[in-house]
Amino acid sequence: MIADHAAVVTAALTRRLVAVTVDGVSMEPAYRDRDQVLAIRGTRLKVGRVVVVESPFGTSGWRQRALAAKAAPSLVSQRRWMIKRVVALPGDPVPRRDVPALADVAEDRVPNGMAVLLGDNRSASFDSRAFGYFPLERILGVVRVAVRSRNGSPGSREPSGPVGAV
């Protein structure tokens, strides 16, 4: 009976927690290339939080349907993911000045179902500045813990970085 409960807990955790390896420098200095991050699926989004989001194919968007909220880890691992910081959510003012791709949109507020996501390293990030809005359904989870892979001793830390640094 205890083994059954452990199996249920393990199955629930593997669908809720996602480990991702950072590939690139778009989130430096907060996250470096090869850092490991742990994201929690289903966490409430807030401006300033770092999220794991499905990477679009350039500016053309996605070739596959969005994953279901509780998709199996095997399906999650078949997609390409990136991490970005949330700078605006539905109902927030459109950050036109900071996001060239949104400079000419008609609406004054971020539409329902969309988010504005930016990398901390402005000179090396593919994000809303080039792509525009990201659909909320493409966000896998919120980064809660990171493990440094180099440039310091390994260990976990809460993700940090001022919102203004995006």
XYZ file of N, CA and C in Angstrom:
498
model
N 0.819 -1.198 0.000
C 0.000 0.000 0.000
C 0.863 1.262 0.000
N 1.930 1.269 0.795
C 2.825 2.419 0.814
C 3.474 2.590 -0.554
N 3.837 1.483 -1.184
C 4.448 1.551 -2.517
C 3.480 2.159 -3.524
N 2.186 1.841 -3.400
C 1.187 2.424 -4.295
C 1.118 3.942 -4.126
N 1.123 4.401 -2.878
C 1.085 5.843 -2.612
C 2.346 6.521 -3.132
N 3.489 5.875 -2.954
C 4.753 6.434 -3.450
C 4.723 6.540 -4.969
N 4.148 5.552 -5.634
C 4.061 5.583 -7.097
C 3.163 6.727 -7.559
N 2.063 6.953 -6.855
C 1.155 8.044 -7.207
C 1.851 9.390 -7.004
N 2.552 9.550 -5.884
C 3.267 10.799 -5.609
C 4.350 11.022 -6.656
N 5.103 9.979 -6.990
C 6.155 10.091 -7.999
C 5.571 10.484 -9.347
N 4.480 9.863 -9.741
C 3.844 10.191 -11.020
C 3.367 11.642 -11.026
N 2.792 12.087 -9.920
C 2.315 13.468 -9.842
C 3.476 14.453 -9.926
N 4.574 14.158 -9.241
C 5.728 15.058 -9.267
C 6.378 15.124 -10.639
N 6.465 13.987 -11.330
C 7.115 14.007 -12.642
C 6.292 14.786 -13.662
N 5.014 14.925 -13.432
C 4.189 15.732 -14.337
C 4.173 17.203 -13.924
N 4.514 17.500 -12.685
C 4.472 18.880 -12.178
C 5.842 19.565 -12.187
N 6.917 18.809 -12.005
C 8.269 19.363 -11.972
C 8.993 19.050 -13.270
N 9.702 20.022 -13.798
C 10.426 19.837 -15.056
C 11.836 20.385 -14.888
N 12.830 19.563 -15.219
C 14.225 20.005 -15.193
C 14.632 20.415 -16.600
N 15.276 21.561 -16.721
C 15.694 22.094 -18.015
C 17.140 22.560 -17.895
N 17.932 22.283 -18.930
C 19.305 22.780 -18.992
C 19.326 24.046 -19.838
N 19.894 25.106 -19.294
C 20.004 26.369 -20.020
C 21.002 26.181 -21.155
N 20.597 26.579 -22.353
C 21.449 26.459 -23.534
C 21.592 27.841 -24.155
N 22.659 28.541 -23.822
C 22.873 29.869 -24.366
C 23.041 30.918 -23.287
N 23.168 32.162 -23.732
C 23.489 33.262 -22.820
C 22.375 34.306 -22.722
N 21.197 34.001 -23.229
C 20.133 35.008 -23.291
C 19.620 35.451 -21.929
N 19.869 34.671 -20.877
C 19.392 35.044 -19.546
C 20.523 35.427 -18.595
N 21.727 35.626 -19.135
C 22.820 36.078 -18.267
C 22.544 37.507 -17.813
N 22.922 37.874 -16.607
C 23.761 37.147 -15.670
C 23.009 36.231 -14.707
N 21.680 36.279 -14.680
C 20.928 35.472 -13.711
C 21.113 33.975 -13.933
N 21.128 33.551 -15.188
C 21.292 32.134 -15.537
C 22.338 32.037 -16.628
N 23.245 31.086 -16.464
C 24.338 30.923 -17.423
C 24.145 29.666 -18.253
N 24.833 29.631 -19.386
C 24.838 28.457 -20.247
C 25.190 27.220 -19.423
N 24.409 26.167 -19.560
C 24.572 24.863 -18.910
C 24.070 24.819 -17.472
N 23.546 25.923 -16.929
C 22.903 25.846 -15.616
C 21.714 24.906 -15.734
N 21.349 24.278 -14.649
C 20.156 23.443 -14.585
C 19.085 24.220 -13.824
N 17.868 24.240 -14.343
C 16.770 24.895 -13.634
C 15.632 23.906 -13.435
N 14.916 24.090 -12.359
C 13.752 23.276 -12.057
C 12.535 24.183 -12.122
N 11.592 23.830 -12.984
C 10.371 24.621 -13.152
C 9.188 23.840 -12.607
N 8.235 24.578 -12.084
C 7.012 23.976 -11.558
C 5.874 24.337 -12.495
N 5.211 23.302 -12.994
C 4.076 23.505 -13.894
C 2.853 23.918 -13.088
N 2.033 24.755 -13.691
C 0.785 25.152 -13.049
C 0.938 26.251 -12.016
N 2.119 26.842 -11.897
C 2.340 27.936 -10.952
C 1.796 29.230 -11.541
N 1.232 30.057 -10.691
C 0.670 31.334 -11.134
C 1.769 32.227 -11.698
N 1.506 32.814 -12.839
C 2.472 33.705 -13.472
C 2.389 35.096 -12.857
N 3.554 35.721 -12.719
C 3.642 37.098 -12.241
C 4.738 37.797 -13.023
N 4.579 39.091 -13.206
C 5.627 39.884 -13.843
C 6.892 39.762 -12.996
N 8.019 39.550 -13.674
C 9.299 39.408 -12.992
C 9.754 37.976 -12.819
N 8.821 37.029 -12.892
C 9.203 35.622 -12.767
C 9.833 35.126 -14.063
N 10.692 34.127 -13.915
C 11.317 33.491 -15.072
C 10.528 32.232 -15.386
N 10.237 32.025 -16.668
C 9.428 30.884 -17.086
C 10.164 30.046 -18.123
N 9.739 28.790 -18.218
C 10.167 27.908 -19.301
C 9.060 27.984 -20.343
N 9.422 28.361 -21.566
C 8.445 28.552 -22.634
C 8.896 27.772 -23.862
N 7.938 27.233 -24.589
C 8.284 26.506 -25.811
C 8.843 27.477 -26.842
N 9.940 27.085 -27.437
C 10.613 27.923 -28.421
C 9.888 27.853 -29.767
N 9.528 29.009 -30.332
C 8.920 28.998 -31.667
C 9.990 28.752 -32.731
N 9.561 28.425 -33.928
C 10.474 28.256 -35.056
C 10.648 29.615 -35.717
N 11.610 30.381 -35.230
C 11.817 31.726 -35.751
C 10.589 32.582 -35.533
N 10.351 33.507 -36.424
C 9.201 34.399 -36.271
C 7.917 33.814 -36.848
N 7.995 32.585 -37.390
C 6.809 31.972 -37.999
C 5.910 31.267 -36.994
N 6.365 31.063 -35.774
C 5.527 30.441 -34.761
C 5.851 28.986 -34.525
N 4.852 28.215 -34.175
C 5.042 26.827 -33.787
C 4.487 25.896 -34.845
N 5.086 24.731 -34.969
C 4.637 23.745 -35.957
C 3.719 22.695 -35.357
N 3.698 22.621 -34.034
C 2.877 21.620 -33.361
C 1.888 22.312 -32.435
N 0.827 21.595 -32.104
C -0.137 22.109 -31.139
C 0.522 22.234 -29.778
N -0.003 23.112 -28.956
C 0.520 23.269 -27.594
C 0.296 21.979 -26.816
N 1.201 21.697 -25.889
C 1.056 20.514 -25.047
C -0.079 20.713 -24.054
N -0.706 19.620 -23.690
C -1.720 19.662 -22.639
C -1.039 20.041 -21.327
N -1.791 20.638 -20.428
C -1.231 21.109 -19.161
C -0.516 20.010 -18.386
N -0.981 18.784 -18.490
C -0.363 17.685 -17.742
C 0.242 16.651 -18.677
N 0.830 17.101 -19.763
C 1.451 16.185 -20.728
C 2.561 15.383 -20.057
N 2.719 14.168 -20.503
C 3.737 13.272 -19.955
C 5.138 13.822 -20.208
N 6.078 13.540 -19.295
C 7.458 14.000 -19.472
C 8.064 13.585 -20.813
N 7.680 12.433 -21.329
C 8.229 11.995 -22.620
C 7.812 12.940 -23.746
N 6.615 13.501 -23.673
C 6.169 14.476 -24.677
C 6.874 15.818 -24.489
N 7.069 16.205 -23.233
C 7.753 17.465 -22.933
C 9.170 17.438 -23.485
N 9.844 16.308 -23.341
C 11.248 16.217 -23.759
C 11.424 16.264 -25.277
N 10.352 16.108 -26.033
C 10.439 16.143 -27.494
C 10.385 17.569 -28.062
N 10.150 18.549 -27.213
C 10.038 19.942 -27.666
C 11.300 20.727 -27.293
N 11.475 21.891 -27.947
C 12.587 22.796 -27.594
C 12.047 23.877 -26.664
N 12.771 24.122 -25.583
C 12.333 25.058 -24.559
C 13.379 26.146 -24.358
N 12.944 27.288 -23.877
C 13.855 28.366 -23.519
C 13.337 29.022 -22.246
N 14.197 29.766 -21.579
C 13.745 30.477 -20.389
C 13.792 31.975 -20.658
N 12.757 32.652 -20.177
C 12.635 34.107 -20.359
C 11.949 34.694 -19.133
N 12.079 36.000 -18.971
C 11.447 36.691 -17.852
C 10.125 37.309 -18.320
N 9.087 37.179 -17.503
C 7.774 37.760 -17.797
C 7.844 39.265 -17.524
N 7.501 40.077 -18.531
C 7.477 41.530 -18.333
C 6.073 42.118 -18.454
N 5.142 41.379 -19.044
C 3.757 41.852 -19.113
C 2.832 40.660 -19.329
N 1.676 40.720 -18.679
C 0.653 39.670 -18.758
C -0.654 40.284 -19.255
N -1.673 39.459 -19.548
C -2.938 40.002 -20.042
C -3.465 41.137 -19.159
N -3.837 42.225 -19.818
C -4.364 43.392 -19.117
C -3.321 44.429 -18.760
N -2.040 44.049 -18.788
C -0.966 45.015 -18.521
C -0.781 45.919 -19.741
N -0.247 47.121 -19.529
C 0.045 47.986 -20.679
C 1.068 47.328 -21.610
N 0.895 47.512 -22.913
C 1.842 46.980 -23.898
C 3.145 47.777 -23.771
N 4.278 47.100 -23.536
C 5.559 47.810 -23.386
C 6.174 48.160 -24.745
N 5.535 49.043 -25.463
C 5.937 49.389 -26.835
C 7.383 49.879 -26.940
N 7.792 50.725 -26.013
C 9.122 51.336 -26.093
C 10.241 50.293 -25.996
N 10.033 49.262 -25.191
C 11.062 48.240 -24.975
C 10.958 47.064 -25.929
N 9.843 46.964 -26.659
C 9.595 45.786 -27.492
C 9.229 46.234 -28.910
N 10.228 46.341 -29.796
C 9.976 46.835 -31.159
C 8.890 46.074 -31.910
N 8.778 44.776 -31.701
C 7.769 43.992 -32.424
C 6.346 44.382 -32.035
N 6.191 45.080 -30.915
C 4.857 45.484 -30.459
C 4.609 46.983 -30.641
N 5.533 47.681 -31.264
C 5.430 49.138 -31.395
C 4.175 49.581 -32.134
N 3.726 48.787 -33.097
C 2.597 49.203 -33.925
C 1.309 48.420 -33.685
N 1.233 47.652 -32.597
C -0.008 46.909 -32.349
C -1.118 47.885 -31.989
N -2.338 47.518 -32.330
C -3.477 48.414 -32.131
C -3.884 48.539 -30.661
N -3.751 47.450 -29.905
C -4.244 47.447 -28.529
C -3.277 48.159 -27.577
N -3.862 48.712 -26.504
C -3.062 49.374 -25.464
C -2.669 48.411 -24.350
N -3.400 47.304 -24.259
C -3.163 46.314 -23.199
C -2.819 44.972 -23.822
N -2.014 44.187 -23.101
C -1.660 42.843 -23.570
C -2.951 42.031 -23.651
N -3.219 41.385 -24.791
C -4.471 40.636 -24.958
C -4.543 39.400 -24.060
N -5.779 38.947 -23.834
C -5.989 37.701 -23.092
C -5.236 36.571 -23.762
N -4.666 35.690 -22.955
C -3.973 34.519 -23.473
C -2.561 34.781 -23.956
N -2.057 36.004 -23.766
C -0.724 36.357 -24.264
C 0.160 36.891 -23.140
N 1.483 36.855 -23.400
C 2.466 37.401 -22.461
C 3.596 38.044 -23.248
N 4.266 38.974 -22.612
C 5.477 39.569 -23.172
C 6.639 39.011 -22.358
N 7.579 38.359 -23.051
C 8.708 37.688 -22.412
C 10.011 38.235 -22.977
N 10.965 38.537 -22.093
C 12.259 39.058 -22.527
C 13.395 38.309 -21.849
N 14.513 38.219 -22.553
C 15.729 37.692 -21.959
C 16.443 38.800 -21.211
N 17.189 38.440 -20.165
C 17.922 39.444 -19.396
C 19.082 40.035 -20.193
N 19.657 39.264 -21.097
C 20.792 39.704 -21.910
C 20.241 40.227 -23.238
N 19.912 41.493 -23.271
C 19.228 42.081 -24.430
C 19.938 41.854 -25.753
N 21.260 41.819 -25.749
C 21.998 41.705 -27.011
C 22.068 40.281 -27.542
N 21.605 39.305 -26.762
C 21.733 37.908 -27.198
C 20.484 37.093 -26.896
N 19.310 37.680 -27.108
C 18.081 36.975 -26.749
C 17.047 37.049 -27.868
N 16.489 35.886 -28.224
C 15.319 35.845 -29.105
C 14.118 35.836 -28.177
N 13.318 36.881 -28.222
C 12.221 37.025 -27.280
C 11.137 37.908 -27.896
N 10.309 38.521 -27.071
C 9.212 39.347 -27.580
C 9.687 40.535 -28.401
N 10.923 40.965 -28.219
C 11.427 42.080 -29.036
C 11.417 41.721 -30.516
N 11.628 40.447 -30.826
C 11.621 39.998 -32.227
C 10.333 39.274 -32.584
N 9.761 38.540 -31.622
C 8.630 37.666 -31.913
C 7.275 38.302 -31.623
N 7.220 39.208 -30.681
C 5.935 39.760 -30.258
C 5.392 38.986 -29.067
N 4.079 38.823 -29.028
C 3.448 38.125 -27.907
C 3.747 36.629 -27.945
N 3.852 36.032 -26.756
C 3.936 34.581 -26.614
C 2.617 34.094 -26.028
N 2.005 33.048 -26.607
C 0.770 32.506 -26.037
C 1.034 31.886 -24.661
N 0.168 32.165 -23.709
C 0.314 31.591 -22.371
C 0.329 30.065 -22.413
N -0.390 29.482 -23.369
C -0.443 28.023 -23.457
C 0.908 27.410 -23.815
N 1.856 28.215 -24.258
C 3.201 27.721 -24.594
C 4.157 27.787 -23.405
N 3.705 28.347 -22.284
C 4.541 28.413 -21.085
C 4.378 27.121 -20.307
N 5.498 26.448 -20.067
C 5.489 25.156 -19.382
C 5.434 25.309 -17.874
N 6.171 26.244 -17.327
C 6.198 26.403 -15.881
C 7.074 27.568 -15.460
N 7.082 27.809 -14.150
C 7.846 28.897 -13.556
C 9.114 28.325 -12.935
N 10.253 28.939 -13.239
C 11.530 28.492 -12.676
C 11.561 28.838 -11.191
N 11.873 27.837 -10.360
C 11.922 28.051 -8.915
C 13.311 27.846 -8.331
N 14.107 26.966 -8.932
C 15.431 26.653 -8.397
C 16.397 26.508 -9.561
N 17.616 26.970 -9.366
C 18.662 26.788 -10.372
C 19.896 26.207 -9.705
N 20.607 25.380 -10.445
C 21.859 24.808 -9.964
C 22.953 25.264 -10.914
N 23.919 25.983 -10.381
C 25.041 26.487 -11.181
C 25.879 25.328 -11.684
N 26.210 25.363 -12.951
C 27.015 24.290 -13.519
C 28.487 24.651 -13.593
N 28.791 25.932 -13.546
C 30.187 26.382 -13.605
C 30.269 27.788 -13.034
N 31.472 28.347 -13.015
C 31.687 29.705 -12.500
C 31.182 29.866 -11.076
N 31.524 28.949 -10.243
C 31.113 29.011 -8.855
C 30.835 27.627 -8.347
N 30.659 27.522 -7.058
C 30.423 26.199 -6.501
C 29.007 25.762 -6.800
N 28.832 24.461 -7.101
C 27.480 23.970 -7.370
C 26.601 24.152 -6.142
N 25.360 24.354 -6.368
C 24.407 24.509 -5.281
C 23.139 25.118 -5.812
N 22.086 25.064 -5.037
C 20.823 25.605 -5.521
C 20.637 27.013 -4.990
N 19.833 27.770 -5.693
C 19.512 29.131 -5.291
C 18.155 29.483 -5.866
N 17.508 30.404 -5.227
C 16.265 30.935 -5.783
C 16.614 31.794 -6.984
N 15.850 31.731 -8.053
C 16.128 32.604 -9.179
C 15.998 34.062 -8.758
N 16.842 34.896 -9.316
C 16.786 36.296 -8.934
C 17.022 37.177 -10.145
N 17.015 38.439 -9.904
C 17.261 39.394 -10.971
C 16.170 40.433 -10.951
N 16.553 41.676 -10.925
C 15.543 42.724 -10.876
C 14.726 42.780 -12.157
N 13.467 43.116 -12.006
C 12.588 43.211 -13.166
C 13.133 44.230 -14.151
N 13.728 45.287 -13.666
C 14.255 46.320 -14.545
C 15.439 45.870 -15.381
N 16.008 44.725 -15.063
C 17.187 44.258 -15.790
C 16.831 43.467 -17.025
N 15.566 43.294 -17.300
C 15.172 42.473 -18.434
C 15.500 43.063 -19.752
